[in-house]
PDB file of C-alpha atoms in Angstrom:
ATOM      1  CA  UNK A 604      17.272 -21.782 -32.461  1.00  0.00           C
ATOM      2  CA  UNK A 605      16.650 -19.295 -29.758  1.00  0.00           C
ATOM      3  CA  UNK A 606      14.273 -21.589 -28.024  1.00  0.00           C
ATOM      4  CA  UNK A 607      16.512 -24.410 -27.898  1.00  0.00           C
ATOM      5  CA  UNK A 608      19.176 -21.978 -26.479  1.00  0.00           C
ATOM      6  CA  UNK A 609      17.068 -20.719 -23.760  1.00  0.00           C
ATOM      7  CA  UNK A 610      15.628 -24.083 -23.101  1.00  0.00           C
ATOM      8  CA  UNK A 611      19.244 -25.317 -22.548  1.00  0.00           C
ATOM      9  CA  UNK A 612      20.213 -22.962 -20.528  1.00  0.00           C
ATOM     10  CA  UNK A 613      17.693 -22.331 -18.213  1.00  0.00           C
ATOM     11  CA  UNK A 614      15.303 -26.130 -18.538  1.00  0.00           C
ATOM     12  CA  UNK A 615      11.967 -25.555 -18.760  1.00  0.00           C
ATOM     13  CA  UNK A 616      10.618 -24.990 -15.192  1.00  0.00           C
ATOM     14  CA  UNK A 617      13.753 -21.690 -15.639  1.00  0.00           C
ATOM     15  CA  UNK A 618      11.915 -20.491 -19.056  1.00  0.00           C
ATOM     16  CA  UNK A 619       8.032 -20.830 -17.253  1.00  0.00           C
ATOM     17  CA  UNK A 620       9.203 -18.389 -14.375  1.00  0.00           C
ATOM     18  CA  UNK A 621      11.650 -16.039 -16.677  1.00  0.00           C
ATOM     19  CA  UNK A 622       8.026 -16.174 -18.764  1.00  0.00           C
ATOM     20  CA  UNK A 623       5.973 -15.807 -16.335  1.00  0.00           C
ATOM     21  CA  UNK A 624       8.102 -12.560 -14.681  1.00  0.00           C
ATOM     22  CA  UNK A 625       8.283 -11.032 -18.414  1.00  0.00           C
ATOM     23  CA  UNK A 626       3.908 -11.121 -18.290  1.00  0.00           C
ATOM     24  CA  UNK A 627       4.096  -9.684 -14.853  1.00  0.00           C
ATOM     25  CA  UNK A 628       6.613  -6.949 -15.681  1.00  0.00           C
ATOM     26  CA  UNK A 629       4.509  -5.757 -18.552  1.00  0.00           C
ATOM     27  CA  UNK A 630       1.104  -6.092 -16.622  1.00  0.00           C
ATOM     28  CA  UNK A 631       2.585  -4.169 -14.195  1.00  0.00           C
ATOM     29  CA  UNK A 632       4.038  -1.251 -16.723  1.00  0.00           C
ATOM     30  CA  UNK A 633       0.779  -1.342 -18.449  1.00  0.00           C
ATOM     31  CA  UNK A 634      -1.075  -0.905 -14.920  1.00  0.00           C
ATOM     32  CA  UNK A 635       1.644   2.062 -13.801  1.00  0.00           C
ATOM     33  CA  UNK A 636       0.940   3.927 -17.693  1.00  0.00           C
ATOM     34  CA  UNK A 637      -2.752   3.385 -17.250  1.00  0.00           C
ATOM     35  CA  UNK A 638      -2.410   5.312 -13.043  1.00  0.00           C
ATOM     36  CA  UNK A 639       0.129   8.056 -14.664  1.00  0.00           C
ATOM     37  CA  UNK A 640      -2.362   8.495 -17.954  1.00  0.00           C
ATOM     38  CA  UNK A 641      -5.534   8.869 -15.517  1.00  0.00           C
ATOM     39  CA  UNK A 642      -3.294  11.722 -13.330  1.00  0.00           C
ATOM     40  CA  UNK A 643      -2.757  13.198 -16.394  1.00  0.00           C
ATOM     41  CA  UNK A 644      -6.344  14.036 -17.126  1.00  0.00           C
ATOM     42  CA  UNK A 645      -6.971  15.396 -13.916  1.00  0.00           C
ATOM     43  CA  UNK A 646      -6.765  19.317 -13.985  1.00  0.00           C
ATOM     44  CA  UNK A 647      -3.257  20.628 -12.383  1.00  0.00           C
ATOM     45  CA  UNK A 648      -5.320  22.139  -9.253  1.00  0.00           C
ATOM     46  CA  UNK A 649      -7.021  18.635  -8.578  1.00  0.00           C
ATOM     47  CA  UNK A 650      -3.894  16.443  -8.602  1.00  0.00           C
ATOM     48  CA  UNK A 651      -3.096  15.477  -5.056  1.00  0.00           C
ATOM     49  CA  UNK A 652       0.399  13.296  -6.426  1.00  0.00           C
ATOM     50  CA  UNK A 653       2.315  14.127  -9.616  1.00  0.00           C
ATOM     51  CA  UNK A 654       1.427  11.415 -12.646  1.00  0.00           C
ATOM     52  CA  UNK A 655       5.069  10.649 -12.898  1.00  0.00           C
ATOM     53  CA  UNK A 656       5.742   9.875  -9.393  1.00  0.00           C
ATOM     54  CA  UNK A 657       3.687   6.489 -10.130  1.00  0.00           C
ATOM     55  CA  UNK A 658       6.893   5.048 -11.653  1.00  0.00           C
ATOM     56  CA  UNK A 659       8.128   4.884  -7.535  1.00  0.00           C
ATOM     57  CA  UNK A 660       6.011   1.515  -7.545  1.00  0.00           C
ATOM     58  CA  UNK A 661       8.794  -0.071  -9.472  1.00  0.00           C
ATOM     59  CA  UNK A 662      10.900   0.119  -6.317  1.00  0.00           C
ATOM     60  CA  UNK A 663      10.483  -3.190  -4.422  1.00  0.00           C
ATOM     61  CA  UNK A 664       9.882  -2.741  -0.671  1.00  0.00           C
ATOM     62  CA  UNK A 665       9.444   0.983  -1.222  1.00  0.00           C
ATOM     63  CA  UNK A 666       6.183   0.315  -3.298  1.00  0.00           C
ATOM     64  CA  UNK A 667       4.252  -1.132  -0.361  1.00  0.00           C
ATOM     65  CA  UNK A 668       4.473   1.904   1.564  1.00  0.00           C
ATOM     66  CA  UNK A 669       3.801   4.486  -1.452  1.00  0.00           C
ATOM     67  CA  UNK A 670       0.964   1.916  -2.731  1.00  0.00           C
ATOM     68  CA  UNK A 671      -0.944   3.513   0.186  1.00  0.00           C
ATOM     69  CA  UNK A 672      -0.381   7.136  -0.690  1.00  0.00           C
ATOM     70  CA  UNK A 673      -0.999   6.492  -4.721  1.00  0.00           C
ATOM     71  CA  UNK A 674      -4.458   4.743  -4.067  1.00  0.00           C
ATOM     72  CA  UNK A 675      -5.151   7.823  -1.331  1.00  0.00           C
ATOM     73  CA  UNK A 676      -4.170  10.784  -3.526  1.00  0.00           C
ATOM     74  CA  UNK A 677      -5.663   9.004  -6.751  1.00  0.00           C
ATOM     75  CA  UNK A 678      -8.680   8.696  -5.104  1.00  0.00           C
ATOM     76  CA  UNK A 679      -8.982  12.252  -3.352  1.00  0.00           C
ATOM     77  CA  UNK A 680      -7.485  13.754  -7.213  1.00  0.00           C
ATOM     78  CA  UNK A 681     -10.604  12.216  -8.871  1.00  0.00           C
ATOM     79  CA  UNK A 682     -12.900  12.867  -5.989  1.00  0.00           C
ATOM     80  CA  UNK A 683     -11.597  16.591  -6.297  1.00  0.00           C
ATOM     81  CA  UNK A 684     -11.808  16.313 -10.159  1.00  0.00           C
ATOM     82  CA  UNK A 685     -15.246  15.110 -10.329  1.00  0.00           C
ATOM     83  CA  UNK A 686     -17.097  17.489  -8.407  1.00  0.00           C
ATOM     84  CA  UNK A 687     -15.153  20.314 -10.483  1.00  0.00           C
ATOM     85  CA  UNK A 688     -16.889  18.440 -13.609  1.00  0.00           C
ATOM     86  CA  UNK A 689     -20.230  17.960 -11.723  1.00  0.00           C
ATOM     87  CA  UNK A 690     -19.563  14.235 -12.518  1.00  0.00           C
ATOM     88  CA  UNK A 691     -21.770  12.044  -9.861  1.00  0.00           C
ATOM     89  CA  UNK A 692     -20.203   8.922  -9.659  1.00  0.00           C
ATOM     90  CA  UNK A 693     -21.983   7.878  -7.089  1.00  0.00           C
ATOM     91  CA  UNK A 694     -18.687   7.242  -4.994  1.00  0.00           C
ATOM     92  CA  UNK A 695     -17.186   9.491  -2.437  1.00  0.00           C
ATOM     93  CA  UNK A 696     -14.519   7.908  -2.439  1.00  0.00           C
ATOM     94  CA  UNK A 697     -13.594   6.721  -6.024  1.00  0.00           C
ATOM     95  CA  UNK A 698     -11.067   3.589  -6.229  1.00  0.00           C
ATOM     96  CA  UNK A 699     -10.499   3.869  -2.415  1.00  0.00           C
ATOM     97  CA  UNK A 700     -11.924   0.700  -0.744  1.00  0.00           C
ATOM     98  CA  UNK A 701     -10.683  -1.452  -3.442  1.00  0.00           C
ATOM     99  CA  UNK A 702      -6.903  -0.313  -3.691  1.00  0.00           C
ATOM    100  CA  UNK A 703      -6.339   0.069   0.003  1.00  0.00           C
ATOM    101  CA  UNK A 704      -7.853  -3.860  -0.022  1.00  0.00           C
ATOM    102  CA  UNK A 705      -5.228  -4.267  -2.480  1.00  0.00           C
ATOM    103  CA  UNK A 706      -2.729  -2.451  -0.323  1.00  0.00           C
ATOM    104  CA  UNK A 707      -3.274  -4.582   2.508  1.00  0.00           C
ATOM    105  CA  UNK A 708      -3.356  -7.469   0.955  1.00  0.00           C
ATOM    106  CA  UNK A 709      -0.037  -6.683  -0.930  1.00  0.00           C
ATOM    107  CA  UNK A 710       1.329  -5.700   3.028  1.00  0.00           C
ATOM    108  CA  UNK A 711       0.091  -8.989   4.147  1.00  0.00           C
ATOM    109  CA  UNK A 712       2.102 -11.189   1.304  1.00  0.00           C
ATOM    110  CA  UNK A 713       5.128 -10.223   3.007  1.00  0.00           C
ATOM    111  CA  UNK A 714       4.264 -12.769   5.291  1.00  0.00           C
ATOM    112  CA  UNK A 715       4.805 -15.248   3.202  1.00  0.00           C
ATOM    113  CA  UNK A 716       7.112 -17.505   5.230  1.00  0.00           C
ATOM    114  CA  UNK A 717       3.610 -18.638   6.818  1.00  0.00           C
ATOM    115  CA  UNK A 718       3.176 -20.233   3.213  1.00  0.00           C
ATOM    116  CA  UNK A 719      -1.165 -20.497   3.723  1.00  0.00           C
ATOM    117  CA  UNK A 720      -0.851 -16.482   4.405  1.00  0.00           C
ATOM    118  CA  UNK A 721       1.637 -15.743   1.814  1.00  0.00           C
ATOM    119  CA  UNK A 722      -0.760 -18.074  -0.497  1.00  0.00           C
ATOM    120  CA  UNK A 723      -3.781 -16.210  -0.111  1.00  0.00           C
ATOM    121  CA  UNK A 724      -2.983 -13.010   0.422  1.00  0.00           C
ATOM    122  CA  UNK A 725      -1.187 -13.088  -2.852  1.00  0.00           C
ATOM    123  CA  UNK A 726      -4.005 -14.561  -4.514  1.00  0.00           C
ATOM    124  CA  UNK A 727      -6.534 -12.040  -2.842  1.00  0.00           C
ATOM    125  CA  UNK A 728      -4.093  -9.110  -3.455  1.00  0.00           C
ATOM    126  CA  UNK A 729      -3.683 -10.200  -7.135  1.00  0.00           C
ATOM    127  CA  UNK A 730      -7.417 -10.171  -7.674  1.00  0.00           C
ATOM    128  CA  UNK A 731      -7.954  -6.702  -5.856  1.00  0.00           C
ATOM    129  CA  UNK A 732      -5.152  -5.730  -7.803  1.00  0.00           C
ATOM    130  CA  UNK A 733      -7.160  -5.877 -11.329  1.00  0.00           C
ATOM    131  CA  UNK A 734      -9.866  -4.773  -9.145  1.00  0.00           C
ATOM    132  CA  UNK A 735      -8.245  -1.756  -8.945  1.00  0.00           C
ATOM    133  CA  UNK A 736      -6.847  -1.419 -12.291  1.00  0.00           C
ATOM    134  CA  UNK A 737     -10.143  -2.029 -13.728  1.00  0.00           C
ATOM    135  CA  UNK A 738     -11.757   0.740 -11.572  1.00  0.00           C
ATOM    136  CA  UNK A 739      -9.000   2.827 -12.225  1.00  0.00           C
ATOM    137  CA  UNK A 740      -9.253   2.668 -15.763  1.00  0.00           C
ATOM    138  CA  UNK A 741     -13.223   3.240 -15.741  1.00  0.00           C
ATOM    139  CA  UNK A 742     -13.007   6.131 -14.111  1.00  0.00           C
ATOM    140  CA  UNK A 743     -10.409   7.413 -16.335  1.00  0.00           C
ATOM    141  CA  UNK A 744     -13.181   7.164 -19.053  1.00  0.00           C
ATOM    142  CA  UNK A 745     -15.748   9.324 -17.712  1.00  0.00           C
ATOM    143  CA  UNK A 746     -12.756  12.329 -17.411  1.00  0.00           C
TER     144      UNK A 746
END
């Protein structure tokens, strides 16, 4: 009954995008709980950006500045947090390279009246994105 209401009202091609920004809305929460959780683990002394303050990326236009400083003091935090541990990752940099590619790529997309640039950087900033996320998430583990 629902279905047929929402079908009606917004046609298919309405209920694919309206799906489509639900999955990205909840990707993107789970992505923002799994930056705040990974914060949270570093010690108090180590944090270079409060784990709440990763919420800001819900801000359109505002998140492609602070994307920058996230990936930056994430990465210095877990550098910092690591050596207190006497972790060796192996990385001096942990998550850097990857998020600011993700950055830039995300920066680049707003080009996207040039529809070949707005194309692929979306596609590239998408997949760095993950990138990211997955990095994120496996160094999360070893804290």
């Amino acid at each position: 009954m629902l279905n047929n209401i929402l079908l009606g009202l917004l046609g298919f091609t309405g209920l694919l995008f309206f799906l489509i920004f639900l999955i990205i809305i909840l990707a993107s929460v789970c992505y923002l709980f799994t930056l705040q959780n990974t914060l949270k683990k570093i010690s108090v002394e180590n944090r270079k950006i409060n784990p709440e303050k990763v919420w800001l990326l819900l801000i359109p236009i505002y998140n492609i500045y602070f994307n920058f400083i996230v990936v930056i003091r994430l990465s210095e935090s877990l550098k910092s947090e690591f050596e207190k541990r006497k972790i060796d990752i192996g990385n001096s940099q942990p998550g850097y390279n990857i998020g600011i590619a993700h950055c830039c790529f995300l920066l680049l997309s707003l080009f996207s009246f040039i529809n070949e640039v707005g194309i692929v950087a979306n596609f590239f900033g998408t997949i760095f994105w993950v990138g990211y996320w997955i990095s994120i998430s496996r160094y999360s583990k070893l804290l």
